[in-house]
Amino acid sequence: MFPSAEAGDIPNSHSIPSNAPEHCPGTESELAGKADACQGCPNQEICASSKPNGPDPALPYIHERMTSVKRKIVVLSGKGGVGKSTFAAQLAWAFAADEQLQTGLMDVDICGPSVPTILGIASEQIHSSSAGWSPVYVQDNLGVMSVGFMLPSSRDAVMWRGPKKNGLIAQFLKDVDWGDLDYLVIDTPPGTSDEHLSIVQYLKESGIDGAVLITTPQEVALQDVRREIDFCRKVGLRILGVVENMSGFVCPSCKSESQIFRPTTGGAERLAKETGIELLGKVPLDPRIGRSADYGLSFLDEYPDSPASASYLEIIDKIKYILGDK
Ligand code: SF4
């Protein structure tokens, strides 16, 4: 059985100067001088200009492990509370609805892992074998890996510095025995932080097939998505498209539709036009989505007649089409 995450179990060879800010990735990290935490650090110039001590030793192992993963899709959001993890879970469930496809869902939202709860497997723990860490299986063709499995309780806070988070992400990528996967969906924390840079750098050689951006219709959420688009363009991450979540409310009883989060500035539709990215679709609010997530149920299986299910399926079809899988 995998040990709990409290005891400093992630090896860390990176050094942190005493005047470094709290989330310093370590001066020997590939992110030294470039991470969010480095902005304004007195050592930034030195760290950014020093030559790295060669490539990260984890890279060849990650590359080897990822050769058996056909598609890697990253799910991003500019801010929290827009339904990113719920979308990532529905996407994984929808891929796994085809029994011929093997799907993995990796939760790298290290400080707020909600995927185990959404999938109804919060009480499970990770087991290891000679082949690596075994994912927790929701069904035969859907495996999940999350730091949530390593916490003694869902109430425990994860307070890790950058190097430890990066170390765990590297371990998730090189040590998890996914087997042959058709799709690996990666749920990330909100914003553009060290976890995002780590994922992009560790998977640079293996290749990420693209990112799906999740937003709500309000301008405050769209502003953060613009930053997310800028991040993707700066690091060379292909954007598959944007999804507008909580886009109108459909009453489950009377089926009438109302706007809860009014798109005062044109919503994701206008943003997509302005930035030239694809609008994958709009998912209306349905209170049963939250209820399904609380009980670890697949919303698509439970409520196939909901307009939200129709939107999810349309979006997933579009993603497959963009990837050339349909
Ligand atoms: S610049 Fe970044 S890596 Fe260097 S000491 Fe500061 S926070 Fe750490």
Coordinates of C-alpha atoms and ligand atoms in Angstrom, one line a residue:
M1 CA 0.0 0.0 0.0
F2 CA 1.2 3.5 -0.7
P3 CA 2.3 5.6 2.3
S4 CA 0.4 8.7 3.3
A5 CA 1.5 12.0 1.9
E6 CA 2.4 13.5 5.2
A7 CA 5.8 12.1 5.8
G8 CA 7.9 13.9 3.1
D9 CA 7.8 10.8 0.9
I10 CA 8.6 12.7 -2.4
P11 CA 12.4 12.8 -2.9
N12 CA 13.6 16.4 -3.4
S13 CA 17.1 17.1 -4.5
H14 CA 16.4 20.8 -5.3
S15 CA 17.9 23.5 -3.1
I16 CA 16.0 26.5 -1.8
P17 CA 17.9 29.7 -0.7
S18 CA 16.8 31.2 2.7
N19 CA 15.7 34.4 1.0
A20 CA 13.5 32.6 -1.6
P21 CA 9.7 33.0 -1.5
E22 CA 7.4 30.3 -0.2
H23 CA 6.7 28.5 -3.4
C24 CA 10.3 28.5 -4.7
P25 CA 10.7 25.5 -7.1
G26 CA 14.4 25.1 -6.1
T27 CA 17.4 26.6 -7.8
E28 CA 18.3 23.3 -9.5
S29 CA 14.8 22.9 -10.9
E30 CA 14.2 23.4 -14.6
L31 CA 11.6 26.0 -13.6
A32 CA 14.2 28.0 -11.6
G33 CA 13.8 31.7 -12.4
K34 CA 10.7 31.0 -14.6
A35 CA 8.0 29.8 -12.2
D36 CA 5.2 32.1 -10.9
A37 CA 6.9 32.1 -7.5
C38 CA 10.1 33.5 -9.1
Q39 CA 8.4 36.8 -10.1
G40 CA 9.9 39.4 -7.8
C41 CA 12.3 37.0 -6.1
P42 CA 15.7 38.7 -5.5
N43 CA 17.5 35.7 -7.1
Q44 CA 15.5 35.6 -10.3
E45 CA 18.1 37.0 -12.6
I46 CA 20.8 34.6 -11.3
C47 CA 18.4 31.6 -11.4
A48 CA 17.1 32.4 -14.8
S49 CA 20.5 32.8 -16.3
S50 CA 22.3 29.9 -14.7
K51 CA 22.6 26.8 -16.9
P52 CA 20.5 23.9 -15.7
N53 CA 22.5 20.9 -14.5
G54 CA 21.4 18.8 -17.5
P55 CA 17.9 17.5 -18.2
D56 CA 15.7 16.2 -15.4
P57 CA 16.6 12.5 -14.8
A58 CA 12.9 11.6 -14.7
L59 CA 12.4 12.6 -18.4
P60 CA 13.5 9.4 -20.1
Y61 CA 11.3 7.3 -17.7
I62 CA 8.3 9.6 -18.3
H63 CA 8.8 9.3 -22.0
E64 CA 9.0 5.5 -21.8
R65 CA 5.9 5.3 -19.7
M66 CA 4.0 7.7 -21.9
T67 CA 4.7 5.7 -25.1
S68 CA 1.7 3.5 -24.2
V69 CA -0.6 6.5 -23.9
K70 CA -2.2 7.4 -27.2
R71 CA -3.9 10.8 -26.4
K72 CA -3.1 13.2 -23.6
I73 CA -5.6 16.0 -22.9
V74 CA -5.1 18.7 -20.3
V75 CA -8.2 20.4 -18.7
L76 CA -7.5 24.0 -17.6
S77 CA -9.5 26.8 -16.1
G78 CA -8.5 30.4 -15.2
K79 CA -10.2 30.3 -11.9
G80 CA -11.7 27.9 -9.4
G81 CA -15.4 27.1 -9.1
V82 CA -16.2 26.9 -12.9
G83 CA -16.7 23.2 -13.0
K84 CA -13.3 22.1 -14.3
S85 CA -12.9 18.9 -12.3
T86 CA -16.5 17.9 -13.0
F87 CA -16.0 18.4 -16.7
A88 CA -12.7 16.4 -16.6
A89 CA -14.6 13.6 -14.9
Q90 CA -17.5 13.6 -17.4
L91 CA -14.9 13.7 -20.3
A92 CA -13.2 10.6 -18.8
W93 CA -16.5 8.9 -18.2
A94 CA -17.6 9.6 -21.8
F95 CA -14.4 8.2 -23.3
A96 CA -14.8 5.1 -21.1
A97 CA -18.4 4.7 -22.2
D98 CA -16.9 2.9 -25.2
E99 CA -15.8 -0.4 -23.8
Q100 CA -13.1 -0.7 -26.4
L101 CA -11.3 2.4 -25.1
Q102 CA -9.0 2.5 -22.1
T103 CA -9.1 5.8 -20.3
G104 CA -7.1 7.3 -17.4
L105 CA -7.8 10.4 -15.3
M106 CA -4.9 12.0 -13.6
D107 CA -5.7 14.7 -11.0
V108 CA -2.7 17.0 -10.5
D109 CA -4.7 19.6 -8.5
I110 CA -2.5 18.8 -5.6
C111 CA -3.8 21.3 -3.1
G112 CA -7.5 20.7 -4.0
P113 CA -7.9 17.1 -5.3
S114 CA -11.7 16.6 -5.9
V115 CA -11.6 13.9 -8.6
P116 CA -11.8 11.0 -6.1
T117 CA -15.0 12.4 -4.6
I118 CA -16.5 13.2 -8.0
L119 CA -15.9 9.7 -9.1
G120 CA -17.1 8.1 -5.8
I121 CA -13.8 6.5 -4.9
A122 CA -12.6 8.9 -2.2
S123 CA -12.0 6.1 0.4
E124 CA -9.7 4.1 -2.0
Q125 CA -5.9 4.0 -1.6
I126 CA -3.1 3.5 -4.0
H127 CA -1.4 0.1 -4.2
S128 CA 2.0 -0.5 -5.7
S129 CA 3.5 -3.4 -7.5
S130 CA 6.8 -4.1 -9.3
A131 CA 5.3 -2.4 -12.3
G132 CA 4.6 0.8 -10.4
W133 CA 1.6 2.5 -8.7
S134 CA -1.7 1.0 -9.7
P135 CA -4.5 3.5 -10.5
V136 CA -7.8 3.1 -8.7
Y137 CA -10.3 1.7 -11.2
V138 CA -13.9 3.1 -11.3
Q139 CA -14.7 0.5 -13.9
D140 CA -12.6 -1.9 -15.9
N141 CA -11.5 0.6 -18.5
L142 CA -11.3 3.8 -16.3
G143 CA -8.4 4.3 -14.0
V144 CA -7.8 7.3 -11.7
M145 CA -4.7 8.7 -10.0
S146 CA -4.9 11.6 -7.5
V147 CA -3.0 12.9 -4.5
G148 CA -6.4 12.7 -2.8
F149 CA -5.8 8.9 -2.4
M150 CA -2.7 9.6 -0.4
L151 CA -4.2 11.9 2.2
P152 CA -5.3 10.3 5.5
S153 CA -8.6 12.3 5.4
S154 CA -10.4 14.5 2.9
R155 CA -10.2 17.3 5.5
D156 CA -6.4 17.2 5.5
A157 CA -4.7 20.2 3.8
V158 CA -1.8 19.7 1.4
M159 CA 0.8 22.4 2.1
W160 CA 3.6 21.6 -0.3
R161 CA 6.3 23.8 -1.8
G162 CA 6.9 23.9 -5.6
P163 CA 9.7 21.2 -5.7
K164 CA 7.6 18.6 -3.8
K165 CA 4.6 19.3 -6.1
N166 CA 6.8 18.9 -9.2
G167 CA 8.3 15.7 -7.7
L168 CA 4.9 14.2 -7.3
I169 CA 3.8 15.1 -10.8
A170 CA 7.0 13.5 -12.2
Q171 CA 6.2 10.4 -10.1
F172 CA 2.6 10.3 -11.3
L173 CA 3.9 10.5 -14.9
K174 CA 6.7 8.0 -14.6
D175 CA 5.6 5.5 -11.9
V176 CA 1.8 5.0 -12.5
D177 CA 1.2 1.7 -14.3
W178 CA -1.6 2.8 -16.6
G179 CA -1.0 0.0 -19.1
D180 CA -2.1 0.9 -22.7
L181 CA -4.3 3.9 -22.7
D182 CA -6.3 5.5 -25.5
Y183 CA -7.0 8.7 -23.5
L184 CA -5.3 10.3 -20.5
V185 CA -7.3 13.2 -19.2
I186 CA -5.2 15.5 -16.9
D187 CA -7.2 17.7 -14.4
T188 CA -5.0 20.7 -13.3
P189 CA -5.4 23.3 -10.6
P190 CA -7.0 26.6 -11.5
G191 CA -4.7 29.3 -12.9
T192 CA -1.2 29.0 -14.4
S193 CA 1.0 27.7 -11.6
D194 CA 4.0 25.5 -11.1
E195 CA 1.9 22.4 -11.7
H196 CA 1.0 23.6 -15.3
L197 CA 4.6 24.3 -16.1
S198 CA 5.7 20.9 -14.8
I199 CA 3.1 19.1 -16.8
V200 CA 4.1 20.9 -20.0
Q201 CA 7.8 20.4 -19.4
Y202 CA 7.6 16.8 -18.4
L203 CA 5.4 15.9 -21.4
K204 CA 7.2 18.0 -23.9
E205 CA 8.9 15.1 -25.5
S206 CA 6.0 12.7 -25.3
G207 CA 3.6 15.4 -26.6
I208 CA 0.3 16.8 -25.2
D209 CA -2.5 16.5 -27.8
G210 CA -4.2 19.7 -26.5
A211 CA -5.9 21.7 -23.8
V212 CA -9.6 22.2 -23.1
L213 CA -10.3 25.5 -21.3
I214 CA -13.3 25.7 -19.0
T215 CA -15.0 29.0 -18.1
T216 CA -18.3 30.5 -17.0
P217 CA -20.0 33.3 -19.0
Q218 CA -19.1 36.2 -16.7
E219 CA -16.4 38.6 -17.6
V220 CA -14.4 38.0 -14.4
A221 CA -14.0 34.3 -15.5
L222 CA -13.3 35.2 -19.1
Q223 CA -10.5 37.5 -18.1
D224 CA -8.7 34.6 -16.4
V225 CA -9.3 32.5 -19.5
R226 CA -7.5 35.1 -21.6
R227 CA -4.5 34.7 -19.3
E228 CA -4.8 30.9 -19.7
I229 CA -4.8 31.3 -23.5
D230 CA -1.7 33.5 -23.3
F231 CA 0.0 30.8 -21.1
C232 CA -0.9 28.0 -23.6
R233 CA 0.5 30.1 -26.5
K234 CA 3.7 31.0 -24.6
V235 CA 4.5 27.4 -23.7
G236 CA 3.4 26.0 -27.1
L237 CA 0.4 24.1 -25.8
R238 CA -2.3 23.5 -28.5
I239 CA -5.7 24.7 -27.4
L240 CA -8.5 22.3 -28.5
G241 CA -11.1 24.8 -27.5
V242 CA -13.1 26.5 -24.8
V243 CA -16.2 25.2 -23.0
E244 CA -18.7 27.6 -21.4
N245 CA -20.0 26.0 -18.3
M246 CA -23.1 27.1 -16.2
S247 CA -24.4 28.6 -19.4
G248 CA -28.0 29.2 -18.5
F249 CA -30.2 27.1 -16.2
V250 CA -32.6 24.5 -17.3
C251 CA -35.2 23.7 -14.7
P252 CA -35.3 19.9 -14.4
S253 CA -39.1 20.0 -13.7
C254 CA -40.6 22.6 -16.1
K255 CA -37.6 22.7 -18.6
S256 CA -37.8 26.5 -18.8
E257 CA -34.4 28.2 -19.3
S258 CA -33.1 31.2 -17.4
Q259 CA -29.7 33.0 -17.2
I260 CA -28.0 32.8 -13.8
F261 CA -24.5 34.0 -14.8
R262 CA -25.4 36.6 -17.5
P263 CA -22.7 36.9 -20.2
T264 CA -22.4 40.7 -19.9
T265 CA -19.5 40.9 -22.4
G266 CA -20.6 38.2 -24.9
G267 CA -19.5 35.2 -22.9
A268 CA -17.2 32.4 -24.3
E269 CA -18.7 32.9 -27.8
R270 CA -17.3 36.4 -28.1
L271 CA -14.0 35.3 -26.5
A272 CA -13.7 32.5 -29.0
K273 CA -14.2 34.9 -31.9
E274 CA -11.8 37.4 -30.5
T275 CA -9.0 34.9 -29.9
G276 CA -9.6 32.6 -32.8
I277 CA -10.1 29.5 -30.7
E278 CA -12.9 27.0 -31.1
L279 CA -16.0 27.2 -28.9
L280 CA -16.5 23.6 -28.1
G281 CA -19.9 24.1 -26.6
K282 CA -22.0 25.5 -23.7
V283 CA -23.2 23.3 -20.8
P284 CA -26.3 24.6 -19.0
L285 CA -26.5 24.4 -15.3
D286 CA -28.4 21.4 -14.0
P287 CA -28.5 20.9 -10.3
R288 CA -28.3 17.1 -10.8
I289 CA -24.7 17.6 -12.1
G290 CA -23.6 18.6 -8.6
R291 CA -25.7 15.9 -7.0
S292 CA -24.2 13.2 -9.3
A293 CA -20.7 14.5 -8.4
D294 CA -21.5 14.3 -4.7
Y295 CA -22.6 10.7 -5.0
G296 CA -19.8 9.7 -7.4
L297 CA -22.2 8.9 -10.3
S298 CA -21.8 9.5 -14.0
F299 CA -24.2 12.3 -14.9
L300 CA -24.2 11.1 -18.5
D301 CA -25.4 7.7 -17.4
E302 CA -27.8 8.9 -14.8
Y303 CA -29.5 11.7 -16.7
P304 CA -29.1 11.0 -20.5
D305 CA -32.1 13.2 -21.3
S306 CA -30.8 16.4 -19.6
P307 CA -29.8 19.2 -22.0
A308 CA -26.5 19.3 -20.1
S309 CA -25.8 15.6 -21.1
A310 CA -26.6 16.5 -24.8
S311 CA -24.1 19.4 -24.5
Y312 CA -21.4 17.2 -22.9
L313 CA -21.7 14.6 -25.6
E314 CA -21.6 17.2 -28.4
I315 CA -18.4 18.7 -26.9
I316 CA -16.8 15.3 -26.5
D317 CA -17.6 14.5 -30.1
K318 CA -16.0 17.8 -31.2
I319 CA -12.9 17.0 -29.2
K320 CA -12.6 13.6 -30.8
Y321 CA -13.2 15.2 -34.2
I322 CA -10.5 17.8 -33.6
L323 CA -8.1 15.1 -32.5
G324 CA -8.9 13.1 -35.7
D325 CA -10.5 10.2 -33.7
K326 CA -13.9 10.5 -35.3
Ligands
SF4_1 S1 14.2 32.8 -8.6 FE1 12.8 31.2 -8.4 S2 14.1 29.4 -8.2 FE2 15.4 31.1 -7.9 S3 15.5 31.3 -5.6 FE3 13.9 32.7 -6.4 S4 12.0 31.5 -6.3 FE4 13.7 30.1 -6.1

